[in-house]
Each structure stands twice: as structure tokens, then as C-alpha cells.
Amino acid sequence: MEQLSGADNVSLLGERGNVYNHVGILMIYDVSTAPGGQVRHKDILRHFERRLYLNPVFRRHLATTPFGLDRPYLAADTLIDTEYHIRHIGLPEPGDWRQLMIQIARLHSRPLDRTRPLWEVYVIEGLDNIPNLPKGAFAIFLKIHHAVVDGMAAIHLLTNLHTQTPEQIDPINIRPTIDGEYNPSSYELLTRTLGNTAVRVGKLAKFTLKGSLKLIAAGKHQLAHLGELNADSLKNLTKDLLPQRAPHTRFSQKVSGNRVMEGFGMPLSRIRRIREKVPGSSLNDIFICVASGAVRKYLERKGELPDQPLMSLMPISLRTDASAGGNDVSGVQVNIRSDLADPIERLHAIHHETRKSKAQAEKMGLDMLKNLFEVMPGALVDAFMRSVILPSINLATSNVRGPDKPVYLAGAKAMCMYPVSIPADGAGLNFTGVSYNGVMWVSMVSCRKMLPDPGLMLACMNEAWTELLQAADALPSPHTPSKNKPSNTVSARKKRT
């Protein structure tokens, strides 16, 4: 039995009203690579049954403490109820892309059952009218709670669920070695709670002292650069050390109970081309630039674009071992420069903002939030998220690296990998990307009340991506020699001769 970390528990604490903190992944498969060119539902079930035991998250359920006085535990069962967790549905005719997006949004709108292991899989057939899909293609939608995986852990889990070749190679059979865990009594949980509380009091004192010293050091550093202490310098100091309140937009409301989703793909070869034309820019900068351009266009068309730039939560992974599961991640507030219309100017500005935000977080320690959540009581963590973090952002932007090569399920090749993430109260828009097999697959998730026309947002996403590509292509290559000045290579060649 393992207790959730403070960072894990944040996802459980944040679930209220219409906010459900599970994440998902949508994958579409080509059955032509499978033996015989077909995949039956029982083939998919058999594939999952063979591989679910590779990760304990699929058989762990929550064990809550008396009166919620401490963080929950994860207790393991020996068996996995595949008939409950793996479900089979089909799209009605004509089975087009819009219907698939509506279906995924509906499935994503439903909370997970906390009395069972926190995951579900939906096998979706009837994708008969989606362009560029081969005959017989099917989709898999996996839902799993953020309390048990972060982005990197989810990709590791997903990779283990697949094979690297179409051949059905059984994993090492570890099922007989798994022992179930007893459900602890209330007395045992209460005893553990008292012990944990005593330990956290000591940790809280150490954290407070360490954090205070870092805050003082950061303040001294800022004041040394700001010069004389006055009202303006104090204002700038506060701006640098504390998150700023984000401008109000339609995404600043409470989310409704109905999700909306859209997605598209950005080839990594084109992203590399942009990076060549704009030296110093990262894949993450480009991803945020496209998301910023999309939301800018959307709000412009609604006549609601604020003069002040929008602010995003940008997660930063702290983990070195993706197989560990759970959450090992921090986050920073980033100005996504939605006030800039020119895509290249916006990309340069976002590169500056992401570096500045990371540098500011490093002064206090990238793991500060993680450590804070570990020692702070749950009620205070929840209040901190609602009163400090969420008011400082308009949206979330996150991307993670997935498998570089194709993966297979029951012999069928995965064609795409769309992440499906979380809209929150006050930050009801989320852009997430996963790179897989040469493409960055990007999804937008919001709620129907805030974003009743997801097709318009998809058009804005495509326009922002196309504009950035065209603007980058129009730039001269940084390696092209000037017409008036010989290149260093030519000069060096002349010197050698």
C-alpha cells in the first residue's frame, strides 16, 4: 500500500463541481498491419489482459483515511475487472470526425469511479467517414486519473501497453507473482495519519526556513538590480517574485459539465525547419506560439481579445524515471504574448518569456511547489490553488515526448496519439501536445459553455500553424552567406590556399 504524494493529491482535491481531473489519450489504429488484416474485439481484450499487469496503476484503488484527515492510499487487488474497465462502443452513421470528437468529449465529461482503479478504456468502431483512414480502422480512448500519472508517466504506461512490432509477443508473465493487499482498517489508517502529521510538522518547519532564506536571497538580488528602494522598485520586486493576476476572458469562468475537443497534427520535420530559421527557439516555444496564435484569433473573432497578454501554466517535469508513476512535476506562469499578431515576433517573445519564467522559478527551486504540497495540509493546498495559482492563468499549455517509432495494439498500427487534458475553473482552456512517430499531435479541450464552436477553434489552430510556417519559410536561412560579405567557410578556404 502506497500513499499518494502531495502533488498527486492536488488532482483529487481540485475535483469539485464540473471539474474532473482525469486525462486521456485518443489513438486510431490501422488494422491492415495485423495478422490477417483484421482485429476483433476479443483480440483487443486479449491484448490488454496480457499487458495490464505490467503496471500496478491498473489494479490499484483508493483507500481514504477517516474524515479525510490525511492523503489517500493506493491499495492493490490481485485481479483486474476487464469487463468493467474496457468498453466497446460504435459511432452512428456516417461516422465522421465531428462525431468522433463529440463522442470523446462526452466520455471525457464523465468522472471516474473512485471506488475502483482510476482508469477506463473505450474501443470505438464505426470510423467510416473520416478522411485518410483505412477501412476497418478503430479508435481507443484511455482515461486515467491525474492523481496516479503525470505526462511522462502516462506516456511510459501507454508505451508498455503496446508492442514495438505487429507480432504478438507476450510480455514476461508477472501476474502469478502479484499479491493482493488487504484493505486497512480505520484504526490503522488513523494511526498512520497521526504519525504522518508529526513527520510533516518537522518537514514544514524545515521547508519554511529554507523557503524564507531563498525568498530573502531572491529579494536582495532583485533590489540590487533595481537600485534604490522606493515604491516602483517594490512594485517590480513583487512582480518578479509573485504570480500576476491574468486578464479576464471567457475562459475565466467555472467550467460547465460538457467538454469539447478538437485536434490536429504538426509534423516534426516542419517544426525543425522553423527552429532552423529561428535559431534558439525550442519545440516548446513553437507549440506555445501556435496555441497563443490560435486563442488570439479565436478571441479576436469574438471581439473579446484583451489588451493585456494571456497567461499560461507551463508544466516542468522533475522526474528522471518515468516508470515510477505518480506526479513529479512543477509549473510556472508564462506570458504567451497573445498581444503580438506577427508570428515570428511572438515566437521570439515567447522564447524570452519561457526562459525568464524558468529562471525565476529556479531561484526559489523548481521543486518548491512539489515540496510545498508535500508538507501543507490538504485544505490549505486546495485554497492556495484556487486563490493564487488559477487566478494567475487563463489556460494551460503542455507537451510531452512520446514514442519516436510506431507502436501496435493487437497487431494494428497506431496512426496518431491525441492527448485529452483538463479544463479547470478559471482556466477553462487547455492545449496539450504529444510527439509520436514524426508528428506533434495537438489537442484543444474546453467546455461547451465557454467554447460552443470547437470547429472555429480548430480553424484558428490551423491558421496559426500555417501562418507561423509561412512566416518562417519567408525568413532567410541563418546559414546563407551575405551577398556583400564572403562566408567564413570561403574565407578559411582562401587562407588555407
CSV table of C-alpha atoms in Angstrom, one decimal:
chain,number,residue,atom,x,y,z
A,1,MET,CA,0.0,0.0,0.0
A,2,GLU,CA,1.4,3.4,-1.1
A,3,GLN,CA,0.3,6.8,0.0
A,4,LEU,CA,-0.4,9.5,-2.6
A,5,SER,CA,2.2,12.3,-2.7
A,6,GLY,CA,1.2,15.9,-2.0
A,7,ALA,CA,1.4,16.6,-5.8
A,8,ASP,CA,-0.7,13.5,-6.5
A,9,ASN,CA,-3.4,14.6,-4.0
A,10,VAL,CA,-3.8,18.0,-5.7
A,11,SER,CA,-5.7,16.4,-8.5
A,12,LEU,CA,-8.1,14.8,-6.1
A,13,LEU,CA,-8.6,18.0,-4.1
A,14,GLY,CA,-9.3,20.0,-7.2
A,15,GLU,CA,-12.3,17.9,-8.2
A,16,ARG,CA,-15.4,19.9,-7.5
A,17,GLY,CA,-18.4,21.0,-9.4
A,18,ASN,CA,-17.8,20.1,-13.0
A,19,VAL,CA,-14.0,19.8,-12.8
A,20,TYR,CA,-12.8,16.2,-13.3
A,21,ASN,CA,-9.1,15.7,-13.1
A,22,HIS,CA,-8.6,12.7,-15.3
A,23,VAL,CA,-6.5,12.8,-18.5
A,24,GLY,CA,-7.0,10.8,-21.7
A,25,ILE,CA,-5.4,9.7,-24.9
A,26,LEU,CA,-7.1,9.1,-28.2
A,27,MET,CA,-5.4,6.7,-30.7
A,28,ILE,CA,-6.6,5.5,-34.1
A,29,TYR,CA,-5.4,2.2,-35.5
A,30,ASP,CA,-4.8,0.7,-38.9
A,31,VAL,CA,-5.9,-2.9,-38.9
A,32,SER,CA,-4.1,-3.7,-42.2
A,33,THR,CA,-0.8,-4.4,-40.3
A,34,ALA,CA,-2.5,-7.0,-38.1
A,35,PRO,CA,-2.3,-10.7,-38.9
A,36,GLY,CA,-5.0,-11.4,-41.5
A,37,GLY,CA,-5.7,-7.7,-41.9
A,38,GLN,CA,-8.4,-7.6,-39.2
A,39,VAL,CA,-8.7,-7.1,-35.4
A,40,ARG,CA,-11.7,-8.4,-33.5
A,41,HIS,CA,-12.9,-7.1,-30.1
A,42,LYS,CA,-11.7,-10.2,-28.4
A,43,ASP,CA,-8.2,-9.7,-29.9
A,44,ILE,CA,-8.1,-6.3,-28.2
A,45,LEU,CA,-9.3,-7.7,-24.9
A,46,ARG,CA,-6.7,-10.4,-25.0
A,47,HIS,CA,-4.0,-7.8,-25.8
A,48,PHE,CA,-5.0,-5.7,-22.8
A,49,GLU,CA,-5.4,-8.7,-20.5
A,50,ARG,CA,-1.8,-9.8,-21.2
A,51,ARG,CA,-0.3,-6.4,-20.6
A,52,LEU,CA,-2.3,-4.6,-17.9
A,53,TYR,CA,-0.3,-6.4,-15.2
A,54,LEU,CA,2.9,-4.6,-16.4
A,55,ASN,CA,1.8,-1.5,-14.5
A,56,PRO,CA,0.3,-1.6,-11.0
A,57,VAL,CA,-1.8,1.5,-11.6
A,58,PHE,CA,-4.4,-0.7,-13.4
A,59,ARG,CA,-5.2,-2.7,-10.3
A,60,ARG,CA,-4.9,0.0,-7.5
A,61,HIS,CA,-7.9,1.6,-5.9
A,62,LEU,CA,-8.1,4.5,-3.4
A,63,ALA,CA,-8.2,3.8,0.3
A,64,THR,CA,-9.3,7.0,2.0
A,65,THR,CA,-8.4,8.0,5.5
A,66,PRO,CA,-11.0,8.6,8.3
A,67,PHE,CA,-12.7,12.0,7.9
A,68,GLY,CA,-10.1,12.9,5.1
A,69,LEU,CA,-7.5,13.8,7.7
A,70,ASP,CA,-4.7,12.6,5.6
A,71,ARG,CA,-3.9,11.9,2.0
A,72,PRO,CA,-5.5,8.7,0.5
A,73,TYR,CA,-3.5,5.5,-0.1
A,74,LEU,CA,-3.4,3.2,-3.2
A,75,ALA,CA,-4.2,-0.4,-2.4
A,76,ALA,CA,-3.7,-3.2,-4.9
A,77,ASP,CA,-6.1,-6.0,-5.9
A,78,THR,CA,-4.9,-9.3,-7.4
A,79,LEU,CA,-7.4,-9.2,-10.3
A,80,ILE,CA,-8.4,-6.6,-12.9
A,81,ASP,CA,-12.1,-6.4,-13.9
A,82,THR,CA,-11.5,-6.0,-17.6
A,83,GLU,CA,-15.2,-6.3,-18.4
A,84,TYR,CA,-15.9,-3.2,-16.4
A,85,HIS,CA,-12.9,-1.1,-17.4
A,86,ILE,CA,-12.8,-2.0,-21.1
A,87,ARG,CA,-15.9,-1.0,-23.0
A,88,HIS,CA,-16.9,-1.3,-26.7
A,89,ILE,CA,-19.0,1.3,-28.5
A,90,GLY,CA,-19.6,2.4,-32.1
A,91,LEU,CA,-20.2,5.7,-33.8
A,92,PRO,CA,-23.6,6.1,-35.6
A,93,GLU,CA,-23.6,6.8,-39.3
A,94,PRO,CA,-21.9,8.5,-41.1
A,95,GLY,CA,-19.1,8.1,-38.5
A,96,ASP,CA,-17.2,11.3,-39.3
A,97,TRP,CA,-14.5,13.3,-37.5
A,98,ARG,CA,-17.0,15.6,-35.8
A,99,GLN,CA,-18.9,12.7,-34.4
A,100,LEU,CA,-15.7,11.2,-33.0
A,101,MET,CA,-14.8,14.5,-31.3
A,102,ILE,CA,-18.3,14.7,-29.8
A,103,GLN,CA,-18.1,11.2,-28.5
A,104,ILE,CA,-14.7,11.7,-26.9
A,105,ALA,CA,-15.9,14.9,-25.4
A,106,ARG,CA,-18.9,13.1,-23.9
A,107,LEU,CA,-16.7,10.3,-22.5
A,108,HIS,CA,-14.3,12.9,-21.1
A,109,SER,CA,-17.1,14.7,-19.4
A,110,ARG,CA,-17.9,11.8,-17.0
A,111,PRO,CA,-16.0,11.4,-13.7
A,112,LEU,CA,-14.1,8.2,-12.9
A,113,ASP,CA,-15.5,5.9,-10.2
A,114,ARG,CA,-13.2,6.4,-7.1
A,115,THR,CA,-14.2,3.1,-5.6
A,116,ARG,CA,-12.4,1.3,-8.5
A,117,PRO,CA,-9.0,1.6,-10.1
A,118,LEU,CA,-8.9,5.0,-11.7
A,119,TRP,CA,-9.0,4.2,-15.4
A,120,GLU,CA,-11.3,3.2,-18.3
A,121,VAL,CA,-10.7,2.2,-21.9
A,122,TYR,CA,-13.2,2.6,-24.7
A,123,VAL,CA,-12.9,0.7,-28.0
A,124,ILE,CA,-14.6,2.8,-30.7
A,125,GLU,CA,-15.6,1.4,-34.1
A,126,GLY,CA,-17.6,2.9,-37.0
A,127,LEU,CA,-15.0,5.4,-38.1
A,128,ASP,CA,-16.3,5.1,-41.7
A,129,ASN,CA,-16.3,8.6,-42.9
A,130,ILE,CA,-13.1,10.1,-41.7
A,131,PRO,CA,-10.7,11.2,-44.5
A,132,ASN,CA,-7.3,9.3,-44.8
A,133,LEU,CA,-8.4,6.5,-42.5
A,134,PRO,CA,-8.0,2.9,-43.9
A,135,LYS,CA,-11.0,0.6,-44.0
A,136,GLY,CA,-11.8,-1.1,-40.6
A,137,ALA,CA,-9.8,1.5,-38.5
A,138,PHE,CA,-10.8,1.7,-34.9
A,139,ALA,CA,-10.0,4.0,-32.0
A,140,ILE,CA,-9.0,3.6,-28.4
A,141,PHE,CA,-9.8,6.2,-25.8
A,142,LEU,CA,-7.9,5.7,-22.5
A,143,LYS,CA,-9.0,7.7,-19.4
A,144,ILE,CA,-6.8,7.7,-16.3
A,145,HIS,CA,-6.7,10.0,-13.3
A,146,HIS,CA,-4.0,12.6,-13.0
A,147,ALA,CA,-3.6,11.6,-9.3
A,148,VAL,CA,-1.7,8.4,-10.5
A,149,VAL,CA,0.2,9.7,-13.5
A,150,ASP,CA,1.7,12.9,-14.9
A,151,GLY,CA,2.5,13.4,-18.6
A,152,MET,CA,5.8,11.4,-18.7
A,153,ALA,CA,4.4,8.6,-16.6
A,154,ALA,CA,1.3,8.4,-18.8
A,155,ILE,CA,3.4,8.0,-21.9
A,156,HIS,CA,5.5,5.3,-20.3
A,157,LEU,CA,2.4,3.4,-19.3
A,158,LEU,CA,0.9,3.8,-22.8
A,159,THR,CA,4.1,2.6,-24.4
A,160,ASN,CA,4.1,-0.5,-22.2
A,161,LEU,CA,0.5,-1.3,-23.3
A,162,HIS,CA,1.7,-1.6,-26.9
A,163,THR,CA,4.2,-3.7,-28.7
A,164,GLN,CA,7.0,-2.4,-30.9
A,165,THR,CA,6.1,-4.7,-33.8
A,166,PRO,CA,2.9,-6.1,-35.2
A,167,GLU,CA,3.8,-9.6,-33.9
A,168,GLN,CA,2.0,-10.7,-30.8
A,169,ILE,CA,5.0,-11.1,-28.4
A,170,ASP,CA,3.8,-11.8,-24.9
A,171,PRO,CA,5.4,-9.8,-22.1
A,172,ILE,CA,7.0,-11.5,-19.2
A,173,ASN,CA,4.2,-13.1,-17.3
A,174,ILE,CA,4.4,-11.3,-13.9
A,175,ARG,CA,0.7,-12.0,-13.0
A,176,PRO,CA,1.3,-15.0,-10.7
A,177,THR,CA,3.9,-13.0,-8.6
A,178,ILE,CA,1.4,-10.3,-7.7
A,179,ASP,CA,-0.2,-10.4,-4.3
A,180,GLY,CA,-3.3,-8.5,-3.3
A,181,GLU,CA,-3.2,-6.1,-0.4
A,182,TYR,CA,-5.6,-6.1,2.4
A,183,ASN,CA,-7.9,-3.1,2.9
A,184,PRO,CA,-6.5,-1.3,6.0
A,185,SER,CA,-8.8,-0.7,9.0
A,186,SER,CA,-9.9,2.7,10.0
A,187,TYR,CA,-7.8,2.3,13.2
A,188,GLU,CA,-4.7,1.5,11.2
A,189,LEU,CA,-5.3,4.5,8.8
A,190,LEU,CA,-5.9,6.8,11.8
A,191,THR,CA,-2.6,5.6,13.4
A,192,ARG,CA,-0.7,6.3,10.2
A,193,THR,CA,-2.3,9.7,10.0
A,194,LEU,CA,-1.1,10.7,13.4
A,195,GLY,CA,2.5,9.5,12.6
A,196,ASN,CA,2.4,11.3,9.2
A,197,THR,CA,1.2,14.5,10.8
A,198,ALA,CA,4.1,14.5,13.2
A,199,VAL,CA,6.6,14.0,10.4
A,200,ARG,CA,5.1,16.7,8.3
A,201,VAL,CA,5.2,19.3,11.1
A,202,GLY,CA,9.0,18.8,11.1
A,203,LYS,CA,9.2,19.0,7.3
A,204,LEU,CA,7.1,22.1,7.3
A,205,ALA,CA,9.4,23.9,9.7
A,206,LYS,CA,12.5,23.0,7.5
A,207,PHE,CA,10.6,24.0,4.3
A,208,THR,CA,9.6,27.3,5.8
A,209,LEU,CA,13.1,28.1,6.9
A,210,LYS,CA,14.6,27.1,3.6
A,211,GLY,CA,12.0,28.9,1.6
A,212,SER,CA,12.4,32.1,3.6
A,213,LEU,CA,16.1,32.1,3.0
A,214,LYS,CA,15.6,31.7,-0.7
A,215,LEU,CA,13.0,34.4,-0.8
A,216,ILE,CA,15.3,36.8,1.1
A,217,ALA,CA,18.2,36.0,-1.3
A,218,ALA,CA,16.0,36.5,-4.3
A,219,GLY,CA,14.7,39.8,-2.9
A,220,LYS,CA,18.2,41.0,-2.3
A,221,HIS,CA,19.2,40.0,-5.8
A,222,GLN,CA,16.3,41.9,-7.3
A,223,LEU,CA,16.8,45.0,-5.2
A,224,ALA,CA,20.5,45.1,-6.1
A,225,HIS,CA,19.5,45.4,-9.7
A,226,LEU,CA,16.6,47.7,-9.1
A,227,GLY,CA,18.7,50.2,-7.2
A,228,GLU,CA,17.3,52.5,-4.6
A,229,LEU,CA,14.3,51.1,-2.5
A,230,ASN,CA,11.1,53.0,-3.5
A,231,ALA,CA,7.6,52.4,-4.5
A,232,ASP,CA,8.5,51.5,-8.1
A,233,SER,CA,11.2,49.1,-7.1
A,234,LEU,CA,8.9,47.3,-4.6
A,235,LYS,CA,6.3,47.0,-7.3
A,236,ASN,CA,8.8,45.5,-9.7
A,237,LEU,CA,10.1,43.2,-7.0
A,238,THR,CA,6.6,41.9,-6.3
A,239,LYS,CA,6.0,41.4,-10.0
A,240,ASP,CA,9.1,39.3,-10.3
A,241,LEU,CA,8.6,37.1,-7.2
A,242,LEU,CA,4.8,36.6,-7.2
A,243,PRO,CA,2.5,35.4,-10.0
A,244,GLN,CA,0.5,38.1,-11.6
A,245,ARG,CA,-3.3,38.0,-12.0
A,246,ALA,CA,-4.3,37.1,-15.5
A,247,PRO,CA,-6.7,39.2,-17.6
A,248,HIS,CA,-10.4,38.2,-17.6
A,249,THR,CA,-11.6,36.2,-20.6
A,250,ARG,CA,-14.5,33.9,-21.4
A,251,PHE,CA,-12.2,31.0,-20.1
A,252,SER,CA,-12.1,32.6,-16.6
A,253,GLN,CA,-15.5,31.2,-15.6
A,254,LYS,CA,-16.4,28.0,-14.0
A,255,VAL,CA,-16.5,25.1,-16.4
A,256,SER,CA,-19.8,23.5,-17.4
A,257,GLY,CA,-20.4,19.8,-17.3
A,258,ASN,CA,-19.9,19.2,-21.1
A,259,ARG,CA,-16.4,19.1,-22.7
A,260,VAL,CA,-15.5,20.0,-26.2
A,261,MET,CA,-12.4,18.8,-28.0
A,262,GLU,CA,-10.5,19.2,-31.3
A,263,GLY,CA,-7.1,18.3,-32.6
A,264,PHE,CA,-4.6,18.3,-35.5
A,265,GLY,CA,-1.1,17.3,-36.2
A,266,MET,CA,2.1,19.4,-36.7
A,267,PRO,CA,4.9,17.4,-38.5
A,268,LEU,CA,8.1,17.4,-36.5
A,269,SER,CA,10.1,18.0,-39.8
A,270,ARG,CA,8.3,21.3,-40.2
A,271,ILE,CA,8.9,22.2,-36.6
A,272,ARG,CA,12.6,21.5,-37.1
A,273,ARG,CA,12.5,23.8,-40.2
A,274,ILE,CA,11.1,26.6,-38.0
A,275,ARG,CA,13.8,26.0,-35.5
A,276,GLU,CA,16.5,26.3,-38.2
A,277,LYS,CA,15.0,29.6,-39.4
A,278,VAL,CA,14.6,31.0,-35.9
A,279,PRO,CA,17.7,29.9,-34.0
A,280,GLY,CA,17.3,29.4,-30.3
A,281,SER,CA,13.6,28.6,-30.5
A,282,SER,CA,12.6,25.3,-28.9
A,283,LEU,CA,9.8,22.8,-29.8
A,284,ASN,CA,8.0,24.0,-26.7
A,285,ASP,CA,8.3,27.7,-27.8
A,286,ILE,CA,6.8,26.8,-31.2
A,287,PHE,CA,4.0,24.8,-29.5
A,288,ILE,CA,3.1,27.7,-27.2
A,289,CYS,CA,3.3,30.1,-30.1
A,290,VAL,CA,0.7,28.2,-32.1
A,291,ALA,CA,-1.6,27.8,-29.1
A,292,SER,CA,-1.2,31.6,-28.4
A,293,GLY,CA,-1.9,32.4,-32.0
A,294,ALA,CA,-5.0,30.2,-32.0
A,295,VAL,CA,-6.6,31.7,-28.9
A,296,ARG,CA,-5.7,35.2,-30.1
A,297,LYS,CA,-7.5,34.6,-33.4
A,298,TYR,CA,-10.5,33.0,-31.6
A,299,LEU,CA,-11.0,35.9,-29.1
A,300,GLU,CA,-10.4,38.4,-31.9
A,301,ARG,CA,-13.3,36.9,-33.9
A,302,LYS,CA,-15.4,37.1,-30.8
A,303,GLY,CA,-14.4,40.7,-30.3
A,304,GLU,CA,-13.0,39.8,-26.8
A,305,LEU,CA,-9.2,39.9,-27.2
A,306,PRO,CA,-7.9,41.7,-24.1
A,307,ASP,CA,-5.1,44.3,-24.5
A,308,GLN,CA,-3.1,42.5,-21.7
A,309,PRO,CA,-1.4,39.3,-22.8
A,310,LEU,CA,-2.9,36.0,-21.7
A,311,MET,CA,-1.0,33.9,-19.1
A,312,SER,CA,-0.5,30.2,-19.3
A,313,LEU,CA,0.5,27.5,-16.8
A,314,MET,CA,3.5,25.6,-18.3
A,315,PRO,CA,4.3,22.3,-16.5
A,316,ILE,CA,8.0,21.4,-16.0
A,317,SER,CA,8.9,17.8,-15.4
A,318,LEU,CA,11.1,17.0,-12.5
A,319,ARG,CA,11.3,13.2,-13.0
A,320,THR,CA,14.2,11.1,-14.2
A,321,ASP,CA,12.3,7.8,-14.1
A,322,ALA,CA,9.0,7.7,-16.0
A,323,SER,CA,8.3,4.2,-14.8
A,324,ALA,CA,7.8,5.4,-11.2
A,325,GLY,CA,4.3,6.6,-11.8
A,326,GLY,CA,2.6,9.4,-9.8
A,327,ASN,CA,3.3,13.1,-10.3
A,328,ASP,CA,6.8,14.6,-10.3
A,329,VAL,CA,6.2,17.9,-12.0
A,330,SER,CA,6.2,21.6,-11.3
A,331,GLY,CA,4.8,24.5,-13.2
A,332,VAL,CA,5.4,28.2,-14.0
A,333,GLN,CA,3.3,31.1,-15.1
A,334,VAL,CA,4.2,32.1,-18.7
A,335,ASN,CA,3.2,35.2,-20.6
A,336,ILE,CA,2.2,33.8,-24.0
A,337,ARG,CA,2.3,37.2,-25.8
A,338,SER,CA,-1.2,37.0,-27.3
A,339,ASP,CA,-0.9,40.7,-27.8
A,340,LEU,CA,1.5,40.2,-30.8
A,341,ALA,CA,0.0,39.5,-34.2
A,342,ASP,CA,3.2,38.7,-36.0
A,343,PRO,CA,4.0,35.0,-35.5
A,344,ILE,CA,7.8,35.4,-35.7
A,345,GLU,CA,7.8,38.3,-33.3
A,346,ARG,CA,5.5,36.4,-31.0
A,347,LEU,CA,7.8,33.3,-31.2
A,348,HIS,CA,10.9,35.4,-30.2
A,349,ALA,CA,8.9,37.0,-27.3
A,350,ILE,CA,7.6,33.6,-26.1
A,351,HIS,CA,11.2,32.2,-26.1
A,352,HIS,CA,12.2,35.2,-23.9
A,353,GLU,CA,9.2,34.7,-21.6
A,354,THR,CA,9.7,30.9,-21.1
A,355,ARG,CA,13.4,31.4,-20.3
A,356,LYS,CA,12.6,34.2,-17.9
A,357,SER,CA,9.8,32.2,-16.1
A,358,LYS,CA,12.1,29.2,-15.7
A,359,ALA,CA,14.9,31.3,-14.4
A,360,GLN,CA,12.6,32.9,-11.8
A,361,ALA,CA,11.4,29.5,-10.7
A,362,GLU,CA,14.9,28.2,-10.4
A,363,LYS,CA,15.7,31.0,-7.9
A,364,MET,CA,13.2,29.5,-5.5
A,365,GLY,CA,13.8,26.0,-6.6
A,366,LEU,CA,11.8,24.2,-9.4
A,367,ASP,CA,10.6,21.7,-6.8
A,368,MET,CA,9.3,24.4,-4.5
A,369,LEU,CA,5.6,23.7,-5.3
A,370,LYS,CA,6.1,20.0,-5.1
A,371,ASN,CA,7.7,20.3,-1.6
A,372,LEU,CA,5.0,22.8,-0.6
A,373,PHE,CA,2.2,20.4,-1.5
A,374,GLU,CA,4.1,17.6,0.5
A,375,VAL,CA,4.0,19.5,3.8
A,376,MET,CA,0.9,21.7,3.5
A,377,PRO,CA,-2.4,20.4,4.8
A,378,GLY,CA,-4.9,19.4,2.1
A,379,ALA,CA,-7.3,22.2,2.8
A,380,LEU,CA,-4.6,24.9,2.5
A,381,VAL,CA,-3.3,23.3,-0.7
A,382,ASP,CA,-6.8,23.5,-2.2
A,383,ALA,CA,-7.2,27.1,-1.1
A,384,PHE,CA,-3.8,28.0,-2.5
A,385,MET,CA,-4.6,26.5,-5.9
A,386,ARG,CA,-8.0,28.3,-6.1
A,387,SER,CA,-6.8,31.7,-4.8
A,388,VAL,CA,-3.2,32.0,-6.1
A,389,ILE,CA,-2.5,29.6,-9.0
A,390,LEU,CA,-5.7,29.5,-11.0
A,391,PRO,CA,-6.4,33.3,-10.9
A,392,SER,CA,-2.9,33.8,-12.4
A,393,ILE,CA,-3.6,31.8,-15.6
A,394,ASN,CA,-6.0,31.8,-18.5
A,395,LEU,CA,-5.1,28.5,-19.9
A,396,ALA,CA,-2.7,25.6,-19.7
A,397,THR,CA,-0.1,24.6,-22.4
A,398,SER,CA,1.8,21.4,-22.1
A,399,ASN,CA,3.6,19.0,-24.4
A,400,VAL,CA,5.4,15.7,-23.8
A,401,ARG,CA,7.6,13.5,-25.9
A,402,GLY,CA,6.0,10.2,-27.0
A,403,PRO,CA,7.4,7.2,-28.9
A,404,ASP,CA,9.6,8.0,-31.8
A,405,LYS,CA,8.6,4.9,-33.7
A,406,PRO,CA,5.2,3.2,-34.4
A,407,VAL,CA,3.6,1.1,-31.7
A,408,TYR,CA,1.0,-1.6,-32.2
A,409,LEU,CA,-2.1,-2.9,-30.4
A,410,ALA,CA,-3.2,-6.5,-31.3
A,411,GLY,CA,-1.1,-6.1,-34.4
A,412,ALA,CA,-2.8,-2.8,-35.5
A,413,LYS,CA,-0.5,0.2,-36.0
A,414,ALA,CA,-1.3,3.3,-34.1
A,415,MET,CA,-1.7,6.2,-36.6
A,416,CYS,CA,-2.0,9.1,-34.1
A,417,MET,CA,-1.9,10.0,-30.4
A,418,TYR,CA,-4.1,12.8,-29.3
A,419,PRO,CA,-3.8,13.9,-25.7
A,420,VAL,CA,-7.0,14.9,-23.9
A,421,SER,CA,-6.4,17.1,-20.9
A,422,ILE,CA,-8.2,19.1,-18.2
A,423,PRO,CA,-10.1,22.4,-18.3
A,424,ALA,CA,-10.3,24.0,-14.8
A,425,ASP,CA,-12.5,26.6,-13.2
A,426,GLY,CA,-10.9,29.9,-14.0
A,427,ALA,CA,-8.7,28.4,-16.7
A,428,GLY,CA,-11.1,26.6,-18.9
A,429,LEU,CA,-8.9,26.1,-22.0
A,430,ASN,CA,-6.1,23.5,-22.3
A,431,PHE,CA,-3.7,22.9,-25.2
A,432,THR,CA,-1.7,19.7,-25.0
A,433,GLY,CA,0.7,18.1,-27.4
A,434,VAL,CA,2.3,14.6,-27.7
A,435,SER,CA,5.0,13.8,-30.2
A,436,TYR,CA,4.6,10.4,-31.8
A,437,ASN,CA,6.1,8.9,-34.9
A,438,GLY,CA,7.2,12.1,-36.5
A,439,VAL,CA,4.2,14.3,-35.6
A,440,MET,CA,3.3,16.5,-32.7
A,441,TRP,CA,-0.4,15.7,-32.1
A,442,VAL,CA,-2.1,18.7,-30.6
A,443,SER,CA,-5.4,18.8,-28.8
A,444,MET,CA,-7.6,21.6,-27.5
A,445,VAL,CA,-10.0,20.8,-24.6
A,446,SER,CA,-12.5,23.2,-23.1
A,447,CYS,CA,-16.2,23.2,-22.1
A,448,ARG,CA,-19.2,23.8,-24.3
A,449,LYS,CA,-20.4,26.9,-22.3
A,450,MET,CA,-17.1,28.7,-22.8
A,451,LEU,CA,-16.3,27.4,-26.3
A,452,PRO,CA,-19.6,26.4,-28.1
A,453,ASP,CA,-17.9,26.3,-31.5
A,454,PRO,CA,-14.9,24.0,-31.3
A,455,GLY,CA,-14.7,23.9,-35.1
A,456,LEU,CA,-13.9,27.6,-35.1
A,457,MET,CA,-11.1,27.0,-32.6
A,458,LEU,CA,-9.7,24.2,-34.8
A,459,ALA,CA,-9.7,26.6,-37.8
A,460,CYS,CA,-7.8,29.1,-35.6
A,461,MET,CA,-5.3,26.4,-34.6
A,462,ASN,CA,-4.7,25.5,-38.3
A,463,GLU,CA,-4.4,29.2,-39.3
A,464,ALA,CA,-1.9,30.0,-36.5
A,465,TRP,CA,0.2,27.0,-37.5
A,466,THR,CA,0.1,27.8,-41.2
A,467,GLU,CA,1.0,31.5,-40.6
A,468,LEU,CA,4.0,30.5,-38.5
A,469,LEU,CA,5.2,28.1,-41.2
A,470,GLN,CA,4.8,30.6,-43.9
A,471,ALA,CA,6.5,33.4,-41.9
A,472,ALA,CA,9.4,31.1,-41.1
A,473,ASP,CA,9.8,29.9,-44.7
A,474,ALA,CA,10.0,33.6,-45.8
A,475,LEU,CA,13.0,34.2,-43.5
A,476,PRO,CA,16.5,33.9,-44.9
A,477,SER,CA,18.4,30.9,-43.8
A,478,PRO,CA,20.8,31.8,-40.9
A,479,HIS,CA,23.5,29.9,-42.7
A,480,THR,CA,23.1,31.7,-46.0
A,481,PRO,CA,26.2,33.9,-46.6
A,482,SER,CA,25.6,37.6,-47.2
A,483,LYS,CA,25.9,38.8,-50.8
A,484,ASN,CA,28.3,41.6,-49.7
A,485,LYS,CA,30.5,39.5,-47.4
A,486,PRO,CA,32.2,36.2,-48.0
A,487,SER,CA,31.2,33.4,-45.7
A,488,ASN,CA,33.6,32.2,-43.0
A,489,THR,CA,34.0,28.9,-44.9
A,490,VAL,CA,35.1,30.6,-48.1
A,491,SER,CA,37.5,32.9,-46.2
A,492,ALA,CA,39.0,30.0,-44.4
A,493,ARG,CA,39.4,28.1,-47.6
A,494,LYS,CA,41.3,31.1,-49.2
A,495,LYS,CA,43.6,31.3,-46.1
A,496,ARG,CA,44.5,27.6,-46.5
A,497,THR,CA,45.3,28.0,-50.1
